[in-house]
Short mmCIF file of C-alpha atoms in Angstrom, two decimals:
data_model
loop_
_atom_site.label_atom_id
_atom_site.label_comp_id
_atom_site.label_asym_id
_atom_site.label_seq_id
_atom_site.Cartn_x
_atom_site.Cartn_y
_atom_site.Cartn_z
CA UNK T 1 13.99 31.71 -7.01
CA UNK T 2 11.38 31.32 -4.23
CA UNK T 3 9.55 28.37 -4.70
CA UNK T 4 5.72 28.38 -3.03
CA UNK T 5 2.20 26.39 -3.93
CA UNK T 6 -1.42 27.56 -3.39
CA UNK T 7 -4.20 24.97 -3.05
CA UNK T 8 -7.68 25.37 -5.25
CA UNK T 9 -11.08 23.19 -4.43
CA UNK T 10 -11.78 21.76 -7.85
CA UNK T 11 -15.70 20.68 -8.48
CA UNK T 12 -15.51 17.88 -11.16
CA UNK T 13 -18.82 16.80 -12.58
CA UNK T 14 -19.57 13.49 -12.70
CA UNK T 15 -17.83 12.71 -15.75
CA UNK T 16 -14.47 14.18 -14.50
CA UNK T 17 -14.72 12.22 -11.20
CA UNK T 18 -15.22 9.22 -12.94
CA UNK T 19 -12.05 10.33 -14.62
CA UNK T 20 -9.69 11.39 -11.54
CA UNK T 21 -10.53 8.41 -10.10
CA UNK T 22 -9.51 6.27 -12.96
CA UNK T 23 -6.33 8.28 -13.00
CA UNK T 24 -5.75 7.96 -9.47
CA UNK T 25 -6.56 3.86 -9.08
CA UNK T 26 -4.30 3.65 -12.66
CA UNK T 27 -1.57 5.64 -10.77
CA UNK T 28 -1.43 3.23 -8.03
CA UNK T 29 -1.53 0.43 -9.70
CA UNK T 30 1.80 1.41 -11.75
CA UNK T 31 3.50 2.26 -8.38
CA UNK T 32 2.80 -0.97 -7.20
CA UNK T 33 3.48 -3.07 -10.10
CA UNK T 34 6.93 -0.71 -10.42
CA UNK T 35 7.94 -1.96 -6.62
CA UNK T 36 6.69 -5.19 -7.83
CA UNK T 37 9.47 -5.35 -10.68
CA UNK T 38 11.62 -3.34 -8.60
CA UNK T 39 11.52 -6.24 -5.73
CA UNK T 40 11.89 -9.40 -7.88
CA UNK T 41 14.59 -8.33 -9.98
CA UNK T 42 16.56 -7.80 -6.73
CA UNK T 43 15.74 -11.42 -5.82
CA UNK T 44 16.31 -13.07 -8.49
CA UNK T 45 19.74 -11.63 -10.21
CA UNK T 46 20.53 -9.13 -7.64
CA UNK T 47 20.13 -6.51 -10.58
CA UNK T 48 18.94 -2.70 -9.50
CA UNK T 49 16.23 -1.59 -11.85
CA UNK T 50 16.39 2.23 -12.21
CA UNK T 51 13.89 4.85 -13.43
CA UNK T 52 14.97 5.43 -17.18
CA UNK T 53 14.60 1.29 -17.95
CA UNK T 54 10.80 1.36 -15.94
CA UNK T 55 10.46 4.89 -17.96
CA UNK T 56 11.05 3.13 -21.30
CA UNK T 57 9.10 -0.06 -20.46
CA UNK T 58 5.65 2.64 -20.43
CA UNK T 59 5.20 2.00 -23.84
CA UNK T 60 4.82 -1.52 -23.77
CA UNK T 61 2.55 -1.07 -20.34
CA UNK T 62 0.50 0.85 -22.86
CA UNK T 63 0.47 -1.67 -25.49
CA UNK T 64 -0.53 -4.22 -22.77
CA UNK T 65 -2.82 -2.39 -20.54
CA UNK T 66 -5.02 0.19 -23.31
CA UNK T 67 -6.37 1.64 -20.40
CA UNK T 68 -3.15 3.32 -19.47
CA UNK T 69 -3.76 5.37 -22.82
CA UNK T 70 -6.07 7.62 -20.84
CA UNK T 71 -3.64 8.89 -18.26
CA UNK T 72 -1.00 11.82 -19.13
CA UNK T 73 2.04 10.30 -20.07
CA UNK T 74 4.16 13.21 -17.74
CA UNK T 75 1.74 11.90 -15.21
CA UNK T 76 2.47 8.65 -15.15
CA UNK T 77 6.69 9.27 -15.46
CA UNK T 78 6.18 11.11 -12.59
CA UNK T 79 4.53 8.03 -10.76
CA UNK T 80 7.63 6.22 -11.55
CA UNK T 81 9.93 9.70 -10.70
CA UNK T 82 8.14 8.80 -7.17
CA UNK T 83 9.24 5.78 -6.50
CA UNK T 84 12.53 6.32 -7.37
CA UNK T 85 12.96 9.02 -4.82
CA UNK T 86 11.35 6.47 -2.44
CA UNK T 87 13.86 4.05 -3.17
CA UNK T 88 16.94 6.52 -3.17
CA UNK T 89 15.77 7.80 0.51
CA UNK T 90 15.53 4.82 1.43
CA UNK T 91 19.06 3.48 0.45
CA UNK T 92 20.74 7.13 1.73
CA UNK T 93 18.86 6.69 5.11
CA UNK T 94 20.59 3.11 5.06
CA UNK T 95 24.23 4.29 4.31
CA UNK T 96 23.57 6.90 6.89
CA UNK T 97 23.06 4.16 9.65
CA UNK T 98 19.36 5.14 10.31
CA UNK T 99 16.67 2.80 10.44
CA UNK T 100 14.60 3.18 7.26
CA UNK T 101 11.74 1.64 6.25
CA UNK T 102 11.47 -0.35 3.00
CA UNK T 103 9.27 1.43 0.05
CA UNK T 104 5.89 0.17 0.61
CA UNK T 105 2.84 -1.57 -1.98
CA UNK T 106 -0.12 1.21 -1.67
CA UNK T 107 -3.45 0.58 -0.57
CA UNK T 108 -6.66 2.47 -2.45
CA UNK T 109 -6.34 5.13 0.65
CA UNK T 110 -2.61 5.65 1.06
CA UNK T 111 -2.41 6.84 -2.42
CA UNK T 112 -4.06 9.92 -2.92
CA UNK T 113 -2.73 12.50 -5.73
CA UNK T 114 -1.12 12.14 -9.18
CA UNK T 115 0.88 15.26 -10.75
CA UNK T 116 1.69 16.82 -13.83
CA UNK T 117 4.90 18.07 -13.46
CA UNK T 118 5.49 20.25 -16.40
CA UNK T 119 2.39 20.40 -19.17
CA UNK T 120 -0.83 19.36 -19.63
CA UNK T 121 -2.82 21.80 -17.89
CA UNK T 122 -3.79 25.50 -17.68
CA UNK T 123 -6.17 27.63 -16.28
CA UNK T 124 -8.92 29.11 -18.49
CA UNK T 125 -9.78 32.39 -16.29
CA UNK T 126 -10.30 32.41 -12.32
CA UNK T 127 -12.82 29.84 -12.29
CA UNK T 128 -11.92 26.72 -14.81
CA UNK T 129 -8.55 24.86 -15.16
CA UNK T 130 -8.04 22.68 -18.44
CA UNK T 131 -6.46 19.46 -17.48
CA UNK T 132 -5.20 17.21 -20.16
CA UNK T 133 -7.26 13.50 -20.51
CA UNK T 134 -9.57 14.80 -17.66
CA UNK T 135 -11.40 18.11 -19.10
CA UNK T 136 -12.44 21.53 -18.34
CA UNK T 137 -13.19 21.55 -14.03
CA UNK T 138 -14.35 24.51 -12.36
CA UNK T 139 -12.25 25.49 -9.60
CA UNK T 140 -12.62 28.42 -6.73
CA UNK T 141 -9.18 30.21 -7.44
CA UNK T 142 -9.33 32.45 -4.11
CA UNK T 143 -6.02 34.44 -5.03
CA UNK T 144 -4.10 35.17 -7.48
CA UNK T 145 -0.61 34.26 -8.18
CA UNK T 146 2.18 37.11 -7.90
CA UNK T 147 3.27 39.34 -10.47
CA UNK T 148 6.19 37.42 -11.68
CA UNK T 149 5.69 34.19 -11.01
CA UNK T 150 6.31 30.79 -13.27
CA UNK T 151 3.65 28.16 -12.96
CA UNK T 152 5.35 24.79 -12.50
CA UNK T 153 3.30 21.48 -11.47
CA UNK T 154 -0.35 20.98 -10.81
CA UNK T 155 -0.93 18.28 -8.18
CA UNK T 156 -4.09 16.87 -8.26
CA UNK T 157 -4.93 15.04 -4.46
CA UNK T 158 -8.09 13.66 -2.84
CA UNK T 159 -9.12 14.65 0.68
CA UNK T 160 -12.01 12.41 1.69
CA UNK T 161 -14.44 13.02 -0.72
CA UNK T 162 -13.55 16.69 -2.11
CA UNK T 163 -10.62 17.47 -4.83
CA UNK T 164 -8.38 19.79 -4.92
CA UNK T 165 -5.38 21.77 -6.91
CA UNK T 166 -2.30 21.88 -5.68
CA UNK T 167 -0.01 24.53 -8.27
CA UNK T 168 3.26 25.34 -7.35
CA UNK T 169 5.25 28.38 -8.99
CA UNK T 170 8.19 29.85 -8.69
CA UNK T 171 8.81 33.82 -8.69
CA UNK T 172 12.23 35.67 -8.35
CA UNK T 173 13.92 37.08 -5.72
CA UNK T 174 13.67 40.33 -4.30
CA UNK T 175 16.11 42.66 -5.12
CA UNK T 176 15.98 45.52 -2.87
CA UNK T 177 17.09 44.36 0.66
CA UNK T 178 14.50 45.19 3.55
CA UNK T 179 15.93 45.91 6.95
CA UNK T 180 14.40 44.30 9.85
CA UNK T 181 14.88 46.25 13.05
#
């Protein structure tokens, strides 16, 4: 399987920005308060926290903090699914005698898209995509996506002030070899 990703301007209303950007500043805030926990259960028993116990402990984020409610839950895992891999990089990187640099707290611009890594979206047509807790957005889908292929995640990232669609999708392999000459 060939994995590839196409990138869509999205054109949110004013509702849906409000909305993306609540998502967004709600995603950060998780990844920080994860490193947070992360960090000071290190320094104080010398205990590893890993993804499944800060997976499990979402529920009682929601309890605390309603306004987690409004995010995807699959988005939010995978803000936690993020960290992780930060954290495993970093430790490989240190058993392979490299210099790495320590997982870092993000800042309102170095953190700048949120995913949905399996459900909670779909496109309605060539010009609207369906995203779950955030609406019905128009989008400019400029191609279409090969016979074939399996949609897999829809990254959602902010470039300055526009939005835009990341999907990525897998289709099969080829089966009839071409010769290059």
């Amino acid at each position: 399987m060939l994995r590839l990703s196409y990138k869509f301007r999205l054109y949110p209303n004013k509702t849906h920005l409000q909305k993306l950007e609540s998502t967004l500043e709600l995603s950060r805030e998780l990844y920080n308060s994860a490193l947070l926990h992360r960090i000071s259960a290190w320094q104080k028993a010398r205990y590893h926290v890993t993804y499944t116990e800060q997976a499990n402990s979402l529920v009682e984020v929601k309890q605390v903090r309603p306004e987690f409610e409004e995010v995807h839950s699959q988005v939010l895992q995978d803000v936690l699914r993020r960290l992780d891999k930060n954290f495993k990089a970093f430790f490989r990187r240190l058993g392979n005698g490299e210099k790495p640099g320590f997982p870092r707290f993000k800042g309102r611009n170095w953190y700048k898209s949120f995913c949905y890594p399996q459900s909670g979206w779909q496109f309605l047509g060539d010009r609207k995509i369906q995203i779950s807790k955030i609406g019905i957005i128009r989008v400019k889908k400029h191609r279409n996506f090969p016979e074939g292929a399996r949609l897999k995640t829809l990254t959602l990232k902010k470039e300055i002030d526009r939005w835009y669609a990341i999907v990525s999708f897998e289709i099969p392999d080829r089966k009839d070899k071409v010769a290059i000459r």
